[in-house]
Every structure is written in structure tokens, then in C-alpha cells.
């Protein structure tokens, strides 16, 4: 559920973001490209919606709200979103990250106001196990009400993410536009995809022909492999530069929903290369002066090299409307963009 009003929030957990039409990306794609700018969320990514909603709901339902402490094991955008949500709700937060987490992300999580940042283990799995089996147990023994914040697998997360589709519908209606032909998003663990699917479904009859496009990079393509094999697939590891898409196994419910939508021809999916994802980042920086990480650039890349036609399985027309969810992400810098340009 999306709690309304969010009476526990001291400041907004997430904000309504702009939906803009990009002239340059539309020219490249051969159709009308709209950008939903989730990079403008408080945490820098769409995760402010889902994790903000999850945290607010959990706090509302807590037996001892004054003892609530939020815990996350993400060294990336989900960890940042957890800290921002906890701060907005006036509660402490602890983030446990693997030893491989880069210094820039560590600094961002600390600067965001985390109560504590702990490094442990060589992988997310080890950090997550340490958090759930050791740290949360100790917190409970000390009288806290610890709340574990999963990065992508919970109905309250998906409900929060679905609000971005409601905003798209409202904005397009205000502009006098009909429903988009497609909404495109990147896929990591499946939380955003689940929210987009639910959000499109909630629009009912007026959006019944709107397709959902799911995009991943090679080496972080657990959803695409699962859809292809019609069963959940666990990758041996993540080899893509798009580390924020690095879930070796997607959540079950998003996979099942994606299977149903693909079977009914309302979902298309594709896997592109790291170089194409980097090109998407560069293209967005040049076209709109917006910096995003490769996990987001992967979706922007649909605008180039006829990728959109390939994914949709048909030639796009200039009147087609495609909304790209600019999911955001903090693992990016101008130095990285310039390095990719030189490659």
C-alpha cells in the first residue's frame, strides 16, 4: 500500500518528477521520446519511491515506532534511498556494504546521514547475511525494533515504484496526450519493472495497448535469461559495468508477472552491451546535460542504432510515444563520461 497521508514523514520521501520530451533523442529514435526524470529524487534514483513507501509503511505498522532502526545491505542506490527515507522519517539507519564498495559511494552514503556504515564480506550476499544474522540480531537484543530493507523484493516497494506511472499518466493527460505506446525501464532485481507493470495495469482501458520494455546489459541479464528459459535463473556472477543491475537472481513475483505480460505480448525485453549502455550515458549528457550511470544509460540507449525497432519487433513511426524511465543512480561522474568518450 501507499500510505496517505504519510503522517510520520518530516519531509517528503519522494517527489513528483518532470516528464519531458527530448527533441534530440526523438530525432535519433525516429519517434517521440519522453524522459521521466527519476534522477531528481532525493536519493538520486527511483528507489526513493519504493524504499520510501516501504519504510513509511513499516514505521506506521511498528509496535514501538520510537525504537525503529532501518537496516540495508546495499552499497549502492538502495542504501542511499534507505538513508534518505530514514532521515525523512526521523529514524536512524545502518548500511552494511561489501569490502568491494567503491570509496565514492561509501562517502555518499555517509554524507547522506547514515547512522553507521559497516564494511563486511567480499560480496553483497556475504554483507547481507552478516547484516541479517548478526547485526540485526544484536540490535533486537539491545531493545531496538530493527527493520530490514530489501533493495527490490517487497510489495510495498513495488507499490511505491508504481506511483511514477500514475504521474506519467497525469502529466500526459495535462499535455493533452494519449497513452504512450511503450514505457521502458532497466531491470536489476525486478522491483522497478514490477512497479511499472502494476502502474500500467492500474491505468486500465486507456492504456491497454501500452507495452512495457525491459532492458538489461549482458553480464547482468538474470531477468532476460529467466524469461528465455521460462524459469528463474541464477547467474554465476555479475560481469557487466552496470553494477546497479547486479542481481544474480531476480525476485520471483516480478519474474512471474513479466512472464505473463510477455506471453500476452505486452512486454518486450532485450540485452545490450556495456558499450551501448555507456553510449546511452554519453548521449543523455550531450542531449539533456543529465549525468546517469550505465544502469540507467542502458534504457536511454534504446534511442540509438534502431534498437527501439528491434525491441518492439516493428518499425517505429514518428508519432509513436515512448517513455524512458531515467532511473537515476549515483555511481557516475564527469570523469567517467570523459573516459568513456576516449575509449
Coordinates of C-alpha atoms in Angstrom, one line a residue:
X1 CA 0.0 0.0 0.0
X2 CA 1.0 3.6 -0.4
X3 CA 0.1 5.3 2.9
X4 CA -1.7 8.6 2.6
X5 CA -1.1 10.8 4.3
X6 CA 2.5 9.9 5.3
X7 CA 2.0 11.4 8.7
X8 CA 5.3 10.2 10.0
X9 CA 7.4 11.9 7.4
X10 CA 9.2 15.1 8.5
X11 CA 10.0 15.9 4.8
X12 CA 8.9 14.3 1.5
X13 CA 10.0 10.8 1.0
X14 CA 9.9 11.2 -2.8
X15 CA 8.9 14.0 -5.2
X16 CA 6.8 14.2 -8.3
X17 CA 9.4 14.3 -11.1
X18 CA 9.2 16.1 -14.5
X19 CA 8.3 14.3 -17.7
X20 CA 10.0 16.0 -20.6
X21 CA 10.1 15.4 -24.4
X22 CA 13.6 15.2 -25.7
X23 CA 14.0 16.7 -29.2
X24 CA 17.5 15.2 -29.7
X25 CA 16.7 11.7 -28.5
X26 CA 13.4 11.8 -30.5
X27 CA 15.4 12.7 -33.6
X28 CA 17.8 9.8 -33.0
X29 CA 15.0 7.3 -32.3
X30 CA 12.6 8.3 -35.1
X31 CA 9.7 8.7 -32.7
X32 CA 8.7 10.9 -29.7
X33 CA 10.9 10.1 -26.7
X34 CA 9.7 11.3 -23.3
X35 CA 12.0 11.1 -20.2
X36 CA 10.7 10.5 -16.7
X37 CA 13.4 12.2 -14.6
X38 CA 13.7 9.9 -11.6
X39 CA 17.3 11.1 -11.2
X40 CA 15.8 14.1 -9.5
X41 CA 14.6 12.1 -6.5
X42 CA 16.0 12.9 -3.0
X43 CA 18.4 9.9 -3.2
X44 CA 19.2 10.4 -6.8
X45 CA 17.2 7.5 -8.1
X46 CA 13.7 6.0 -8.4
X47 CA 14.4 3.9 -5.3
X48 CA 13.3 6.8 -3.2
X49 CA 9.7 5.9 -4.1
X50 CA 9.7 2.2 -3.3
X51 CA 12.0 2.3 -0.3
X52 CA 10.4 5.5 1.0
X53 CA 7.0 3.8 0.8
X54 CA 8.3 0.6 2.4
X55 CA 9.9 2.5 5.3
X56 CA 6.9 4.7 5.9
X57 CA 4.6 1.7 6.0
X58 CA 6.9 -0.3 8.2
X59 CA 7.2 2.6 10.7
X60 CA 3.4 3.1 10.6
X61 CA 2.9 -0.6 11.5
X62 CA 5.7 -0.9 14.0
X63 CA 4.9 -1.9 17.6
X64 CA 7.4 0.5 19.0
X65 CA 7.9 3.3 16.4
X66 CA 10.4 5.2 18.6
X67 CA 12.7 2.2 18.7
X68 CA 12.7 1.6 14.9
X69 CA 16.1 1.4 13.2
X70 CA 16.3 0.8 9.5
X71 CA 19.0 -1.6 8.1
X72 CA 20.1 -2.0 4.5
X73 CA 22.8 -4.1 2.9
X74 CA 23.1 -2.2 -0.4
X75 CA 26.3 -0.3 -1.1
X76 CA 24.5 1.4 -4.0
X77 CA 21.3 3.3 -4.7
X78 CA 19.1 1.2 -2.4
X79 CA 21.4 2.0 0.5
X80 CA 21.3 5.7 -0.3
X81 CA 17.5 5.6 -0.6
X82 CA 17.2 3.8 2.8
X83 CA 19.3 6.5 4.5
X84 CA 17.2 9.3 2.9
X85 CA 13.9 7.6 3.9
X86 CA 15.1 7.0 7.4
X87 CA 16.2 10.7 7.7
X88 CA 12.8 11.9 6.4
X89 CA 11.0 9.7 9.0
X90 CA 13.3 10.8 11.8
X91 CA 14.8 7.3 12.4
X92 CA 18.4 6.0 12.4
X93 CA 19.8 3.9 9.6
X94 CA 22.7 1.5 9.2
X95 CA 24.1 0.3 5.9
X96 CA 26.3 -2.8 5.6
X97 CA 28.3 -2.9 2.4
X98 CA 30.8 -5.4 1.0
X99 CA 34.5 -4.6 1.1
X100 CA 34.4 -4.0 -2.7
X101 CA 32.2 -1.0 -2.4
X102 CA 33.9 2.0 -4.0
X103 CA 35.0 4.9 -1.9
X104 CA 32.8 7.4 -3.7
X105 CA 29.7 5.5 -2.8
X106 CA 30.8 5.0 0.7
X107 CA 31.3 8.7 1.0
X108 CA 27.9 9.5 -0.4
X109 CA 26.1 7.1 2.0
X110 CA 27.9 8.6 5.0
X111 CA 27.3 12.2 3.7
X112 CA 23.6 11.4 3.3
X113 CA 23.4 10.9 7.1
X114 CA 23.6 7.2 7.8
X115 CA 24.0 6.4 11.5
X116 CA 26.6 3.8 10.7
X117 CA 28.2 2.3 7.6
X118 CA 29.8 -1.1 8.1
X119 CA 32.0 -2.9 5.6
X120 CA 32.0 -6.7 5.6
X121 CA 32.5 -9.6 3.2
X122 CA 33.6 -9.9 -0.4
X123 CA 30.1 -9.8 -1.9
X124 CA 26.6 -8.4 -1.4
X125 CA 25.5 -11.9 -0.3
X126 CA 28.1 -12.0 2.5
X127 CA 27.3 -8.5 3.6
X128 CA 23.6 -9.2 3.6
X129 CA 23.9 -12.4 5.6
X130 CA 26.1 -10.7 8.2
X131 CA 23.5 -7.9 8.5
X132 CA 20.5 -10.2 8.9
X133 CA 22.1 -12.9 11.1
X134 CA 24.5 -10.9 13.2
X135 CA 23.8 -7.1 13.3
X136 CA 20.0 -7.2 13.3
X137 CA 20.0 -10.0 16.0
X138 CA 22.3 -7.8 18.2
X139 CA 20.1 -4.8 17.6
X140 CA 17.0 -6.7 18.6
X141 CA 18.8 -8.0 21.8
X142 CA 19.6 -4.4 22.6
X143 CA 15.9 -3.4 22.6
X144 CA 15.6 -1.9 19.1
X145 CA 12.9 -2.7 16.6
X146 CA 15.2 -3.4 13.6
X147 CA 13.6 -3.2 10.1
X148 CA 15.4 -4.9 7.3
X149 CA 15.0 -3.0 4.0
X150 CA 15.3 -5.3 0.9
X151 CA 16.5 -3.5 -2.2
X152 CA 13.9 -4.8 -4.6
X153 CA 11.7 -7.7 -3.2
X154 CA 8.6 -6.5 -1.3
X155 CA 5.0 -5.4 -2.3
X156 CA 5.4 -2.1 -0.6
X157 CA 8.5 -1.3 -2.7
X158 CA 6.6 -2.2 -5.9
X159 CA 3.6 0.0 -4.8
X160 CA 5.9 2.9 -4.3
X161 CA 7.5 2.4 -7.7
X162 CA 4.2 2.2 -9.4
X163 CA 3.5 5.9 -8.5
X164 CA 5.8 7.0 -11.2
X165 CA 3.4 5.6 -13.9
X166 CA 0.5 7.4 -12.3
X167 CA 2.5 10.6 -12.6
X168 CA 3.3 9.9 -16.2
X169 CA -0.4 9.4 -17.0
X170 CA -1.4 12.6 -15.2
X171 CA 1.3 14.7 -17.0
X172 CA 0.4 13.3 -20.4
X173 CA -3.2 14.0 -19.8
X174 CA -2.4 17.5 -18.7
X175 CA -0.4 17.9 -22.0
X176 CA -3.4 16.6 -24.0
X177 CA -1.5 13.5 -25.0
X178 CA -3.0 10.0 -25.3
X179 CA -1.4 6.9 -23.6
X180 CA 2.2 6.2 -24.5
X181 CA 2.9 3.3 -26.9
X182 CA 5.6 2.0 -24.5
X183 CA 7.3 2.6 -21.2
X184 CA 10.9 1.4 -20.9
X185 CA 12.9 0.7 -17.8
X186 CA 16.1 -1.1 -16.9
X187 CA 16.0 -4.3 -14.8
X188 CA 18.1 -5.3 -11.8
X189 CA 16.3 -7.4 -9.2
X190 CA 12.9 -6.6 -10.8
X191 CA 11.5 -4.1 -8.4
X192 CA 11.2 -1.2 -10.8
X193 CA 9.8 -3.5 -13.6
X194 CA 7.2 -4.8 -11.2
X195 CA 6.2 -1.2 -10.3
X196 CA 6.0 -0.2 -13.9
X197 CA 3.9 -3.2 -14.9
X198 CA 1.5 -2.7 -12.0
X199 CA 1.3 1.1 -12.7
X200 CA 0.5 0.5 -16.4
X201 CA -2.2 -2.1 -15.4
X202 CA -3.7 0.4 -13.0
X203 CA -4.4 2.8 -15.9
X204 CA -7.0 0.4 -17.2
X205 CA -8.6 0.5 -20.6
X206 CA -7.0 3.7 -21.7
X207 CA -3.5 2.1 -21.5
X208 CA -4.4 -1.4 -22.7
X209 CA -2.2 -1.2 -25.8
X210 CA 0.8 0.3 -23.9
X211 CA 3.8 -2.1 -23.9
X212 CA 6.5 -2.4 -21.2
X213 CA 10.1 -2.7 -22.4
X214 CA 12.6 -4.3 -20.0
X215 CA 16.3 -3.7 -20.7
X216 CA 19.4 -5.3 -19.2
X217 CA 23.2 -5.4 -20.0
X218 CA 25.0 -8.6 -20.9
X219 CA 26.5 -9.9 -17.7
X220 CA 23.7 -8.6 -15.6
X221 CA 20.8 -10.2 -17.5
X222 CA 19.2 -12.5 -14.9
X223 CA 15.6 -11.5 -16.0
X224 CA 16.2 -12.0 -19.7
X225 CA 17.7 -15.4 -19.1
X226 CA 14.9 -16.4 -16.8
X227 CA 12.3 -15.3 -19.4
X228 CA 14.1 -17.1 -22.1
X229 CA 14.3 -20.3 -20.1
X230 CA 10.8 -19.8 -18.5
X231 CA 12.2 -20.4 -15.1
X232 CA 14.2 -18.4 -12.5
X233 CA 17.9 -18.4 -13.4
X234 CA 20.7 -17.6 -11.1
X235 CA 23.8 -16.1 -12.7
X236 CA 27.2 -17.3 -11.6
X237 CA 28.2 -13.7 -11.1
X238 CA 27.9 -10.1 -12.4
X239 CA 30.3 -9.2 -15.2
X240 CA 28.6 -6.0 -16.5
X241 CA 29.8 -2.5 -15.8
X242 CA 26.2 -1.7 -14.9
X243 CA 26.7 -2.9 -11.3
X244 CA 23.4 -1.4 -10.1
X245 CA 21.7 -4.0 -12.2
X246 CA 23.7 -6.7 -10.5
X247 CA 21.1 -9.1 -9.1
X248 CA 22.3 -12.6 -9.8
X249 CA 18.6 -13.7 -9.4
X250 CA 15.5 -11.6 -9.8
X251 CA 12.7 -11.7 -7.4
X252 CA 10.1 -14.4 -8.0
X253 CA 6.9 -12.2 -8.2
X254 CA 8.4 -9.7 -10.8
X255 CA 9.6 -12.7 -12.9
X256 CA 6.1 -14.3 -12.8
X257 CA 4.5 -11.0 -13.7
X258 CA 6.9 -10.4 -16.5
X259 CA 6.3 -13.9 -17.9
X260 CA 2.6 -13.3 -18.0
X261 CA 3.0 -9.9 -19.7
X262 CA 5.5 -11.3 -22.2
X263 CA 3.1 -14.2 -23.0
X264 CA 0.3 -11.7 -23.7
X265 CA 2.7 -9.6 -25.9
X266 CA 2.6 -6.6 -23.6
X267 CA 6.2 -6.9 -22.5
X268 CA 9.4 -6.9 -24.7
X269 CA 12.9 -7.4 -23.4
X270 CA 16.4 -7.1 -24.7
X271 CA 20.0 -7.3 -23.6
X272 CA 22.6 -4.8 -24.8
X273 CA 26.3 -4.4 -24.4
X274 CA 28.2 -2.3 -21.8
X275 CA 29.5 -0.1 -24.6
X276 CA 25.9 0.6 -25.7
X277 CA 25.0 1.4 -22.1
X278 CA 28.0 3.8 -21.9
X279 CA 26.9 5.4 -25.2
X280 CA 23.4 6.0 -23.6
X281 CA 25.0 7.8 -20.7
X282 CA 27.1 10.0 -23.1
X283 CA 24.1 10.6 -25.3
X284 CA 21.9 11.8 -22.4
X285 CA 24.7 14.0 -21.1
X286 CA 25.0 15.6 -24.6
X287 CA 21.3 15.9 -25.3
X288 CA 20.0 17.0 -21.9
X289 CA 23.0 17.7 -19.8
X290 CA 22.0 14.9 -17.4
X291 CA 24.5 12.5 -15.8
X292 CA 23.4 8.9 -15.2
X293 CA 25.2 5.7 -14.5
X294 CA 25.2 2.8 -17.0
X295 CA 22.3 1.0 -15.2
X296 CA 20.3 4.0 -16.4
X297 CA 22.1 4.6 -19.7
X298 CA 21.1 1.1 -20.8
X299 CA 17.5 2.4 -21.3
X300 CA 18.5 5.7 -23.0
X301 CA 20.5 3.5 -25.5
X302 CA 17.1 2.5 -27.0
X303 CA 17.1 5.8 -28.8
X304 CA 20.1 4.9 -30.9
X305 CA 21.0 2.5 -33.7
X306 CA 17.4 1.4 -34.3
X307 CA 17.4 -0.5 -31.0
X308 CA 13.8 0.5 -30.3
X309 CA 12.6 -1.0 -33.5
X310 CA 14.5 -4.2 -32.8
X311 CA 13.0 -4.5 -29.3
X312 CA 9.4 -3.7 -30.4
X313 CA 9.7 -6.0 -33.4
X314 CA 8.4 -3.4 -35.8
X315 CA 9.4 -0.2 -37.4
X316 CA 8.8 2.8 -35.2
X317 CA 6.8 5.7 -36.5
X318 CA 7.4 9.4 -35.9
X319 CA 4.1 9.7 -34.0
X320 CA 4.9 6.8 -31.6
X321 CA 5.4 7.9 -28.0
X322 CA 7.9 6.1 -25.8
X323 CA 8.5 7.0 -22.2
X324 CA 12.0 6.2 -20.9
X325 CA 12.3 5.9 -17.1
X326 CA 15.6 7.8 -16.3
X327 CA 16.0 5.7 -13.2
X328 CA 19.0 7.8 -12.0
X329 CA 21.8 6.4 -9.9
X330 CA 24.8 7.9 -8.1
X331 CA 27.7 5.8 -9.5
X332 CA 28.7 8.3 -12.1
X333 CA 31.0 11.3 -12.6
X334 CA 32.1 13.7 -15.4
X335 CA 35.5 11.9 -15.3
X336 CA 33.8 8.6 -16.1
X337 CA 31.9 10.1 -19.0
X338 CA 35.1 11.6 -20.4
X339 CA 37.0 8.4 -20.0
X340 CA 34.3 6.5 -22.0
X341 CA 34.4 9.1 -24.7
X342 CA 38.1 8.4 -25.2
X343 CA 37.7 4.7 -25.4

